[in-house]
PDB file of C-alpha atoms and ligand atoms in Angstrom:
ATOM      1  CA  MET A  12      35.492-201.797-172.152  1.00 41.00           C
ATOM      2  CA  ALA A  13      32.584-204.159-173.586  1.00 43.00           C
ATOM      3  CA  GLU A  14      32.196-205.376-169.943  1.00 47.00           C
ATOM      4  CA  ASP A  15      30.858-201.880-168.739  1.00 49.00           C
ATOM      5  CA  CYS A  16      29.013-201.178-172.015  1.00 50.00           C
ATOM      6  CA  TYR A  17      25.601-202.452-170.540  1.00 56.00           C
ATOM      7  CA  ARG A  18      26.166-200.398-167.454  1.00 57.00           C
ATOM      8  CA  ASP A  19      24.970-197.432-169.819  1.00 57.00           C
ATOM      9  CA  ASN A  20      21.972-198.610-170.478  1.00 86.00           C
ATOM     10  CA  ALA A  21      18.709-196.976-169.153  1.00 90.00           C
ATOM     11  CA  LEU A  22      17.492-200.166-167.716  1.00 92.00           C
ATOM     12  CA  TYR A  23      20.853-200.395-165.925  1.00 94.00           C
ATOM     13  CA  ALA A  24      20.676-197.085-164.663  1.00 93.00           C
ATOM     14  CA  GLU A  25      17.018-198.383-162.999  1.00 95.00           C
ATOM     15  CA  LEU A  26      18.358-201.191-161.757  1.00 96.00           C
ATOM     16  CA  LYS A  27      21.493-199.360-159.981  1.00 96.00           C
ATOM     17  CA  LYS A  28      18.541-196.958-158.229  1.00 96.00           C
ATOM     18  CA  VAL A  29      16.889-199.890-157.100  1.00 96.00           C
ATOM     19  CA  ILE A  30      19.755-201.650-155.579  1.00 97.00           C
ATOM     20  CA  GLU A  31      20.985-197.994-154.044  1.00 96.00           C
ATOM     21  CA  GLU A  32      17.420-197.926-152.373  1.00 96.00           C
ATOM     22  CA  LYS A  33      17.059-201.334-151.059  1.00 95.00           C
ATOM     23  CA  LYS A  34      20.800-202.105-150.079  1.00 91.00           C
ATOM     24  CA  GLY A  35      20.332-201.043-146.444  1.00 90.00           C
ATOM     25  CA  LEU A  36      17.570-203.588-146.013  1.00 91.00           C
ATOM     26  CA  GLU A  37      18.409-206.442-143.601  1.00 89.00           C
ATOM     27  CA  LYS A  38      17.812-209.092-146.678  1.00 88.00           C
ATOM     28  CA  PRO A  39      17.940-206.954-150.007  1.00 94.00           C
ATOM     29  CA  LEU A  40      18.435-209.365-152.261  1.00 97.00           C
ATOM     30  CA  ILE A  41      15.168-211.256-153.186  1.00 96.00           C
ATOM     31  CA  GLU A  42      13.311-207.748-153.359  1.00 95.00           C
ATOM     32  CA  ILE A  43      16.107-206.543-155.792  1.00 97.00           C
ATOM     33  CA  LEU A  44      15.951-209.707-157.950  1.00 97.00           C
ATOM     34  CA  ARG A  45      12.280-208.942-157.633  1.00 94.00           C
ATOM     35  CA  ASP A  46      12.198-205.351-159.211  1.00 95.00           C
ATOM     36  CA  ALA A  47      15.412-206.456-161.789  1.00 95.00           C
ATOM     37  CA  GLN A  48      13.064-208.758-163.027  1.00 91.00           C
ATOM     38  CA  GLU A  49      10.224-206.208-163.531  1.00 87.00           C
ATOM     39  CA  ILE A  50      12.514-204.091-165.124  1.00 91.00           C
ATOM     40  CA  PHE A  51      14.225-206.153-167.523  1.00 90.00           C
ATOM     41  CA  GLY A  52      11.378-209.219-167.921  1.00 84.00           C
ATOM     42  CA  TYR A  53      14.120-211.900-166.499  1.00 90.00           C
ATOM     43  CA  LEU A  54      17.312-212.352-165.116  1.00 95.00           C
ATOM     44  CA  PRO A  55      19.791-213.287-167.388  1.00 94.00           C
ATOM     45  CA  GLU A  56      23.553-213.902-165.956  1.00 95.00           C
ATOM     46  CA  GLU A  57      24.654-210.203-166.738  1.00 95.00           C
ATOM     47  CA  VAL A  58      21.922-208.924-164.560  1.00 96.00           C
ATOM     48  CA  GLN A  59      23.019-211.073-161.601  1.00 97.00           C
ATOM     49  CA  ARG A  60      26.582-210.223-161.969  1.00 97.00           C
ATOM     50  CA  PHE A  61      25.633-206.857-161.571  1.00 97.00           C
ATOM     51  CA  ILE A  62      23.661-207.204-158.973  1.00 97.00           C
ATOM     52  CA  ALA A  63      26.364-209.702-157.145  1.00 97.00           C
ATOM     53  CA  GLU A  64      29.018-206.836-157.738  1.00 96.00           C
ATOM     54  CA  GLU A  65      26.968-203.933-156.698  1.00 96.00           C
ATOM     55  CA  LEU A  66      25.927-205.915-153.386  1.00 96.00           C
ATOM     56  CA  ASN A  67      29.663-207.516-152.803  1.00 95.00           C
ATOM     57  CA  MET A  68      28.343-210.552-152.630  1.00 96.00           C
ATOM     58  CA  PRO A  69      29.212-213.929-154.925  1.00 97.00           C
ATOM     59  CA  LEU A  70      27.518-214.228-157.915  1.00 97.00           C
ATOM     60  CA  SER A  71      26.964-218.077-156.856  1.00 97.00           C
ATOM     61  CA  GLU A  72      24.603-216.479-154.161  1.00 97.00           C
ATOM     62  CA  VAL A  73      22.733-214.694-156.633  1.00 97.00           C
ATOM     63  CA  TYR A  74      22.361-217.651-159.077  1.00 97.00           C
ATOM     64  CA  GLY A  75      21.579-219.740-155.687  1.00 97.00           C
ATOM     65  CA  VAL A  76      18.457-217.316-154.974  1.00 96.00           C
ATOM     66  CA  VAL A  77      17.637-217.410-158.527  1.00 96.00           C
ATOM     67  CA  THR A  78      17.069-220.734-159.442  1.00 94.00           C
ATOM     68  CA  PHE A  79      15.610-221.339-155.957  1.00 92.00           C
ATOM     69  CA  TYR A  80      12.445-219.408-156.684  1.00 89.00           C
ATOM     70  CA  ASN A  81      10.607-220.528-159.403  1.00 78.00           C
ATOM     71  CA  PHE A  82       8.784-216.904-160.044  1.00 80.00           C
ATOM     72  CA  PHE A  83      12.414-215.941-160.766  1.00 90.00           C
ATOM     73  CA  SER A  84      13.315-216.988-164.832  1.00 88.00           C
ATOM     74  CA  MET A  85      16.339-216.633-166.209  1.00 91.00           C
ATOM     75  CA  LYS A  86      14.852-216.987-169.586  1.00 86.00           C
ATOM     76  CA  PRO A  87      12.666-214.267-171.715  1.00 86.00           C
ATOM     77  CA  ARG A  88       8.844-214.587-170.973  1.00 87.00           C
ATOM     78  CA  GLY A  89       6.092-214.291-173.089  1.00 90.00           C
ATOM     79  CA  LYS A  90       3.745-211.294-172.624  1.00 90.00           C
ATOM     80  CA  TYR A  91       1.575-213.347-170.869  1.00 93.00           C
ATOM     81  CA  VAL A  92       2.800-215.556-168.140  1.00 92.00           C
ATOM     82  CA  ILE A  93       0.152-218.453-167.536  1.00 95.00           C
ATOM     83  CA  ASN A  94       0.741-219.622-163.814  1.00 94.00           C
ATOM     84  CA  VAL A  95      -1.057-222.759-163.435  1.00 95.00           C
ATOM     85  CA  CYS A  96      -1.854-223.571-159.625  1.00 95.00           C
ATOM     86  CA  THR A  97      -0.337-227.184-158.328  1.00 94.00           C
ATOM     87  CA  GLY A  98      -1.354-226.601-154.643  1.00 95.00           C
ATOM     88  CA  THR A  99      -2.891-229.520-153.364  1.00 96.00           C
ATOM     89  CA  ALA A 100      -6.599-228.726-153.859  1.00 96.00           C
ATOM     90  CA  CYS A 101      -5.949-227.941-157.462  1.00 96.00           C
ATOM     91  CA  TYR A 102      -3.752-231.106-157.915  1.00 95.00           C
ATOM     92  CA  VAL A 103      -6.490-232.949-156.654  1.00 96.00           C
ATOM     93  CA  LYS A 104      -9.350-231.108-159.079  1.00 95.00           C
ATOM     94  CA  GLY A 105      -7.307-231.700-162.180  1.00 94.00           C
ATOM     95  CA  ALA A 106      -4.510-229.521-162.418  1.00 95.00           C
ATOM     96  CA  PRO A 107      -2.250-232.105-164.095  1.00 95.00           C
ATOM     97  CA  ARG A 108      -4.902-232.402-166.554  1.00 95.00           C
ATOM     98  CA  LEU A 109      -5.351-228.371-167.099  1.00 95.00           C
ATOM     99  CA  LEU A 110      -1.291-228.193-167.223  1.00 95.00           C
ATOM    100  CA  GLN A 111      -1.768-230.868-170.030  1.00 96.00           C
ATOM    101  CA  MET A 112      -4.303-229.329-172.303  1.00 96.00           C
ATOM    102  CA  LEU A 113      -2.553-225.775-172.072  1.00 96.00           C
ATOM    103  CA  SER A 114       0.363-227.409-173.117  1.00 96.00           C
ATOM    104  CA  ASP A 115      -1.303-228.925-175.919  1.00 96.00           C
ATOM    105  CA  GLU A 116      -3.174-225.867-176.949  1.00 96.00           C
ATOM    106  CA  LEU A 117       0.071-223.588-176.750  1.00 96.00           C
ATOM    107  CA  LYS A 118       2.139-226.276-178.153  1.00 96.00           C
ATOM    108  CA  ILE A 119       5.063-225.754-175.281  1.00 95.00           C
ATOM    109  CA  GLU A 120       6.135-227.746-172.335  1.00 93.00           C
ATOM    110  CA  LEU A 121       5.823-226.651-168.666  1.00 91.00           C
ATOM    111  CA  GLY A 122       8.404-223.489-168.310  1.00 86.00           C
ATOM    112  CA  GLY A 123       8.646-222.966-172.192  1.00 90.00           C
ATOM    113  CA  THR A 124       7.368-219.814-174.313  1.00 92.00           C
ATOM    114  CA  THR A 125       5.470-219.715-177.178  1.00 94.00           C
ATOM    115  CA  PRO A 126       7.667-218.986-180.634  1.00 92.00           C
ATOM    116  CA  ASP A 127       5.802-215.748-180.871  1.00 92.00           C
ATOM    117  CA  ASN A 128       6.494-214.859-177.686  1.00 90.00           C
ATOM    118  CA  GLN A 129       3.032-214.135-176.229  1.00 94.00           C
ATOM    119  CA  PHE A 130       2.821-217.341-173.680  1.00 95.00           C
ATOM    120  CA  THR A 131       5.232-218.509-170.917  1.00 93.00           C
ATOM    121  CA  LEU A 132       3.310-221.924-169.371  1.00 94.00           C
ATOM    122  CA  THR A 133       4.324-222.056-165.238  1.00 90.00           C
ATOM    123  CA  SER A 134       3.205-223.613-162.551  1.00 90.00           C
ATOM    124  CA  VAL A 135       2.750-222.087-159.338  1.00 89.00           C
ATOM    125  CA  ARG A 136       1.599-223.093-155.541  1.00 89.00           C
ATOM    126  CA  CYS A 137      -1.783-222.319-154.218  1.00 94.00           C
ATOM    127  CA  VAL A 138      -2.806-218.958-155.228  1.00 93.00           C
ATOM    128  CA  GLY A 139      -5.499-218.684-152.507  1.00 94.00           C
ATOM    129  CA  ALA A 140      -8.718-219.934-154.745  1.00 95.00           C
ATOM    130  CA  CYS A 141      -8.818-223.234-153.828  1.00 96.00           C
ATOM    131  CA  SER A 142     -12.915-222.973-154.506  1.00 97.00           C
ATOM    132  CA  LEU A 143     -12.533-222.537-157.909  1.00 96.00           C
ATOM    133  CA  ALA A 144      -9.979-225.319-158.396  1.00 96.00           C
ATOM    134  CA  PRO A 145      -8.217-226.026-160.776  1.00 96.00           C
ATOM    135  CA  VAL A 146      -7.045-222.362-161.163  1.00 96.00           C
ATOM    136  CA  PHE A 147      -5.021-220.610-163.674  1.00 96.00           C
ATOM    137  CA  VAL A 148      -3.711-217.377-163.371  1.00 96.00           C
ATOM    138  CA  ILE A 149      -2.594-214.844-166.141  1.00 95.00           C
ATOM    139  CA  GLY A 150      -1.379-211.410-164.687  1.00 86.00           C
ATOM    140  CA  GLU A 151      -4.145-210.170-162.624  1.00 89.00           C
ATOM    141  CA  ASP A 152      -6.715-212.739-163.744  1.00 94.00           C
ATOM    142  CA  THR A 153      -7.487-215.924-162.138  1.00 96.00           C
ATOM    143  CA  PHE A 154      -9.498-218.366-164.253  1.00 97.00           C
ATOM    144  CA  GLY A 155     -10.952-221.404-162.180  1.00 96.00           C
ATOM    145  CA  ARG A 156     -13.225-224.966-163.080  1.00 93.00           C
ATOM    146  CA  ILE A 157     -11.914-225.141-166.359  1.00 86.00           C
ATOM    147  CA  GLU A 158     -13.350-228.490-167.697  1.00 76.00           C
ATOM    148  CA  ASN A 159     -12.772-228.761-171.051  1.00 86.00           C
ATOM    149  CA  ARG A 160     -10.592-227.511-173.771  1.00 91.00           C
ATOM    150  CA  ASP A 161     -13.366-225.083-175.812  1.00 92.00           C
ATOM    151  CA  LYS A 162     -13.650-222.971-172.833  1.00 91.00           C
ATOM    152  CA  LEU A 163      -9.946-223.181-172.455  1.00 94.00           C
ATOM    153  CA  LYS A 164      -9.579-222.336-176.145  1.00 94.00           C
ATOM    154  CA  GLU A 165     -11.995-219.213-175.735  1.00 93.00           C
ATOM    155  CA  ILE A 166      -9.827-217.697-173.057  1.00 95.00           C
ATOM    156  CA  LEU A 167      -6.564-217.951-175.016  1.00 95.00           C
ATOM    157  CA  LYS A 168      -8.376-216.409-177.929  1.00 93.00           C
ATOM    158  CA  LYS A 169      -8.669-213.351-176.030  1.00 92.00           C
ATOM    159  CA  TYR A 170      -5.100-212.855-174.699  1.00 92.00           C
ATOM    160  CA  ARG A 171      -3.956-213.640-178.171  1.00 88.00           C
ATOM    161  CA  GLN A 172      -6.121-210.838-179.543  1.00 79.00           C
ATOM    162  CA  ALA A 173      -5.144-208.378-176.840  1.00 73.00           C
TER     163      ALA A 173
HETATM  164  S1  LIG B 213      -4.775-225.021-154.327  1.00 55.12           S
HETATM  165 FE1  LIG B 213      -4.728-224.085-156.094  1.00 55.12          FE
HETATM  166  S2  LIG B 213      -5.783-222.033-155.607  1.00 55.12           S
HETATM  167 FE2  LIG B 213      -5.373-223.228-153.562  1.00 55.12          FE
END
């Protein structure tokens, strides 16, 4: 049966293992979704449905959580996710301009992914580096006080070559 096919996939086997490990927790859904996003890279509807069935809860409840938190994505993401901080300190110090510069450089809107799947541009709340505002984060790397486009280009170039 087509519906069961995806469940044979190794990624689903990994997810099932995670669900088994975590379903006894008091509120397992967010943790399971986090792990599912790590495993699949994003949370398509099939994955949400699988989790809903395994946890015996309505799909609408899973969907509600996925759409509420902006660190969950229902679309495939690029190799590098650029998180621009839009917390208060960064906002005041120029986060909108930084976002615009990134958007121009990558030729994508906020939430978009470049056609070569290298970069996804997204925003986050304070990442705890307010003294460097405005800040953006790529993976474990934090970049701050980006005042001009040349500096930004230099950073992106390194990731393009990576
Ligand atoms: S507000 Fe951006 S790092 Fe704190």
